[in-house]
Short mmCIF file of N, CA and C in Angstrom, two decimals:
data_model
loop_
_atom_site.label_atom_id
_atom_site.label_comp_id
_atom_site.label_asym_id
_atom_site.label_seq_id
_atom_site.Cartn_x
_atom_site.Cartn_y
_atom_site.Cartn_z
N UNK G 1 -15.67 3.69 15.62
CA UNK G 1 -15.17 4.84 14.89
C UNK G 1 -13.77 4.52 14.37
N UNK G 2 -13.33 5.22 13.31
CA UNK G 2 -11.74 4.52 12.59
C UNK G 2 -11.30 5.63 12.72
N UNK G 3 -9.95 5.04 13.15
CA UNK G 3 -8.56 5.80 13.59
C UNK G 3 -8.14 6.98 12.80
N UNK G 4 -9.04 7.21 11.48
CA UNK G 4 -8.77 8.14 10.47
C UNK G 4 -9.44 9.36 10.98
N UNK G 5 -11.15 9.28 11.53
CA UNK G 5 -11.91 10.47 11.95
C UNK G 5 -11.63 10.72 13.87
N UNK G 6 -10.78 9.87 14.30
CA UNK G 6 -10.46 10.58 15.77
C UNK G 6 -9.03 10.67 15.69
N UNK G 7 -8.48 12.19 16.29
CA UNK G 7 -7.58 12.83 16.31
C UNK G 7 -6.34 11.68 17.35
N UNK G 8 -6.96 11.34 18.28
CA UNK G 8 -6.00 10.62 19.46
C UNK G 8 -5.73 9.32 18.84
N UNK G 9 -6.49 8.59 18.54
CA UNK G 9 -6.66 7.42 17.70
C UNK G 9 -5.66 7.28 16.38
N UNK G 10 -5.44 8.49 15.39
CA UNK G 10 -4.61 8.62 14.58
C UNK G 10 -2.70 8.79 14.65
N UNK G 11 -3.13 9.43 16.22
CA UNK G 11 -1.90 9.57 16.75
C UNK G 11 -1.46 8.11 17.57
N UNK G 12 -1.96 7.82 18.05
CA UNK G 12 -1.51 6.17 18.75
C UNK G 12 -1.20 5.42 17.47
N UNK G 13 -1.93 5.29 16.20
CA UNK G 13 -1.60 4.24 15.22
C UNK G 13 -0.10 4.80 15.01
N UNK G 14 0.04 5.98 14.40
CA UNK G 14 1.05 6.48 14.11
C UNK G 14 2.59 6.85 15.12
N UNK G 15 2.01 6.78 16.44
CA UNK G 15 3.18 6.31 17.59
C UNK G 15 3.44 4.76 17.14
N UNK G 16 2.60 4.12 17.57
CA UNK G 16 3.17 2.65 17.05
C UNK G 16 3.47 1.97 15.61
N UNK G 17 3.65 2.81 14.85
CA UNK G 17 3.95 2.19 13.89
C UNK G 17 5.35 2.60 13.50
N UNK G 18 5.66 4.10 14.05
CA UNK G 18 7.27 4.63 14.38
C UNK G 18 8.16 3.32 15.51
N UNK G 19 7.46 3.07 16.40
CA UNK G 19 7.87 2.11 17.40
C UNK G 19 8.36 0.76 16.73
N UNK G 20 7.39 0.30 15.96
CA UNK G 20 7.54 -1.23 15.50
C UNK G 20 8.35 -0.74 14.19
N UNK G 21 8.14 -0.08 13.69
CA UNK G 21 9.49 0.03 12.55
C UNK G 21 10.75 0.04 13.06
N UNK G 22 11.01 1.08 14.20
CA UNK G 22 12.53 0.82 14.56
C UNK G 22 12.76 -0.31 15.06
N UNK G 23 11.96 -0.29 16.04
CA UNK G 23 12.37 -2.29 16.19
C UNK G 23 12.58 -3.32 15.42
N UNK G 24 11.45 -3.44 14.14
CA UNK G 24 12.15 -4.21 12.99
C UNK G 24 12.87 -3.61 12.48
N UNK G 25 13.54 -2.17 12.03
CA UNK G 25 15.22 -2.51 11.46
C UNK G 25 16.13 -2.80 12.51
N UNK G 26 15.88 -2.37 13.53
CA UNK G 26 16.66 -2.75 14.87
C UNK G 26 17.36 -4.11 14.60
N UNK G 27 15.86 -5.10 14.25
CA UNK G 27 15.94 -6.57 14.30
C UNK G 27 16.31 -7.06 13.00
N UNK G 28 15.96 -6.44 12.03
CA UNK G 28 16.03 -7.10 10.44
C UNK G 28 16.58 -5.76 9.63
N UNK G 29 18.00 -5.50 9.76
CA UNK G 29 18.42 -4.03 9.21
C UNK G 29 18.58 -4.35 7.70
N UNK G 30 18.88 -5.57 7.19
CA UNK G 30 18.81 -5.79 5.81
C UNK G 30 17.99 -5.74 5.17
N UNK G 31 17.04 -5.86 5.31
CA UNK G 31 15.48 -6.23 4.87
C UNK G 31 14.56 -4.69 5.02
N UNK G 32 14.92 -3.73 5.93
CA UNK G 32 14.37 -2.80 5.98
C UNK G 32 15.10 -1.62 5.20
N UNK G 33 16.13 -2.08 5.11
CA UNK G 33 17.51 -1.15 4.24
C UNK G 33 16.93 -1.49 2.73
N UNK G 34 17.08 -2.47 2.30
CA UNK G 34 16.68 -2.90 1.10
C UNK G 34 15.36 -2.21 0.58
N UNK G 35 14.14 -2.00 1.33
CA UNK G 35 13.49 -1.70 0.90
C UNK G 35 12.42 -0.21 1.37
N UNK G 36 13.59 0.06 0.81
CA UNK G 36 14.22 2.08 0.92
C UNK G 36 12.96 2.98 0.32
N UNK G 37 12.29 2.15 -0.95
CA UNK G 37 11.48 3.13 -1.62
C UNK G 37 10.43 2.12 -1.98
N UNK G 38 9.01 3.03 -2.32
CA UNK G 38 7.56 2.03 -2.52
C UNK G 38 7.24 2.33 -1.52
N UNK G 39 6.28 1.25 -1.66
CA UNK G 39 5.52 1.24 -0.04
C UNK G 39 5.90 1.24 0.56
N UNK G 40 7.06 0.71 0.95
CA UNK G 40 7.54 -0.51 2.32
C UNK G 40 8.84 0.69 3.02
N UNK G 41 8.90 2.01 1.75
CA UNK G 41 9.80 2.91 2.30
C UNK G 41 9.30 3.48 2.87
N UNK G 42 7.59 3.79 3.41
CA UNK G 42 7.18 4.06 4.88
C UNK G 42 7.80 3.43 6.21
N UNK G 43 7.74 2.37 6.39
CA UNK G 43 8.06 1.61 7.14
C UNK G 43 9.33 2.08 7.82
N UNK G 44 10.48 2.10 6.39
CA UNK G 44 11.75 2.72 6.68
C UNK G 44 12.11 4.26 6.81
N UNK G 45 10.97 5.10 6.61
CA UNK G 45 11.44 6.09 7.04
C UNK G 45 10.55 6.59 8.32
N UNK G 46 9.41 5.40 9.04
CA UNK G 46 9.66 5.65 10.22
C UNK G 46 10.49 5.54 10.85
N UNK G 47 11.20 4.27 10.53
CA UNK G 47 12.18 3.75 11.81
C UNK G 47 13.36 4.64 12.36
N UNK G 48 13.38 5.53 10.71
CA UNK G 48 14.31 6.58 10.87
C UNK G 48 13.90 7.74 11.70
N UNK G 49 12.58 8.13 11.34
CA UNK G 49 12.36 8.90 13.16
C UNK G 49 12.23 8.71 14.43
N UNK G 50 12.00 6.88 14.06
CA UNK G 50 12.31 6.78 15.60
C UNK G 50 13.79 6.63 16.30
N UNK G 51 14.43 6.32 15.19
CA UNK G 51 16.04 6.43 15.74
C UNK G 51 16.48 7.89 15.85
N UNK G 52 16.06 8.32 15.36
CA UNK G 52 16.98 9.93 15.48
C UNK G 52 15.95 10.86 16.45
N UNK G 53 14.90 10.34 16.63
CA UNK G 53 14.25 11.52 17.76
C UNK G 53 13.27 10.55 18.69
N UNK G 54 13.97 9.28 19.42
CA UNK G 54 13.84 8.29 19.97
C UNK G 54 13.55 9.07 21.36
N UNK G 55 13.95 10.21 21.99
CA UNK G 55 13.56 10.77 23.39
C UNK G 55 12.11 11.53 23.35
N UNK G 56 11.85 12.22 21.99
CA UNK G 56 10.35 12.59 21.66
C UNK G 56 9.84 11.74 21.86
N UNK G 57 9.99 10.75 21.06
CA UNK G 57 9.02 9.39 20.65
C UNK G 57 8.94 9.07 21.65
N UNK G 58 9.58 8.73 22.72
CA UNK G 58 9.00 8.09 23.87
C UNK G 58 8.38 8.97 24.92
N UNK G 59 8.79 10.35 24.47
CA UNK G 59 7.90 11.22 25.66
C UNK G 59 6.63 11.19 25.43
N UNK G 60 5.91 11.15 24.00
CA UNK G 60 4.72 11.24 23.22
C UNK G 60 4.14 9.60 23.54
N UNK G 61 4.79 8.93 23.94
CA UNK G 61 4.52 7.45 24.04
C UNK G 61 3.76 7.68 25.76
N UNK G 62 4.14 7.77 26.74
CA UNK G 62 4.29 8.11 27.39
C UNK G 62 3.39 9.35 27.76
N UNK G 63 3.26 10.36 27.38
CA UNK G 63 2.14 11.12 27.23
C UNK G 63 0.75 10.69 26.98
N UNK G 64 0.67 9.65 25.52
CA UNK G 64 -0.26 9.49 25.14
C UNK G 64 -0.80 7.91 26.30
N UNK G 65 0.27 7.24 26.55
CA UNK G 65 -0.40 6.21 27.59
C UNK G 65 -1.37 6.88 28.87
N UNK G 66 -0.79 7.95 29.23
CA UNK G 66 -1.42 9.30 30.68
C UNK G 66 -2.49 9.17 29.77
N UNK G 67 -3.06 10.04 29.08
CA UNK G 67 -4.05 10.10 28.29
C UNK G 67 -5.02 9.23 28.17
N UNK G 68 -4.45 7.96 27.72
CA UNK G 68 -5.47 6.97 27.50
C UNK G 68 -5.72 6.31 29.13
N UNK G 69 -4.85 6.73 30.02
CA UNK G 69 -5.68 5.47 31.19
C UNK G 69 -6.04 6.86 31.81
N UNK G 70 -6.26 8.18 31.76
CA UNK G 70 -7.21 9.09 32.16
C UNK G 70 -8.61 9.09 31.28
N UNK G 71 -8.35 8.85 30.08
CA UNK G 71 -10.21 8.90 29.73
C UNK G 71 -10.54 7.52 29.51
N UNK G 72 -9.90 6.47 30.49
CA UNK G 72 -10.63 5.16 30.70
C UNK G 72 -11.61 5.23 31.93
#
């Protein structure tokens, strides 16, 4: 089944992709600065929610791990 038609599934892609964005501007702030708008300004305006609401993000991280090793 794809991550688009299950609800939990859509939310894990979308936790980790807030995750690995801040980490790459974390890691590469030029390169993610630079490319502000287009496509690639997804990327950068996750990273920006994960920097500014970094205690959600990890509660929801964290939540959703409970989750997944309960319906394993």
């Amino acid at each position: 089944m794809s991550a688009l038609f299950n609800f939990q599934s859509l939310l894990l892609v979308l936790l980790l992709v807030i995750c690995t964005s801040t980490y790459a501007h974390a890691t590469f702030p030029k390169i993610m600065d630079r490319n502000r708008e287009g496509v690639f300004g997804i990327f950068w305006k996750c990273a920006r929610v994960g920097e500014r609401l970094s205690p959600y993000v990890s509660i929801c991280c964290v939540i959703m791990a409970m989750s997944l090793m309960a319906s394993s």
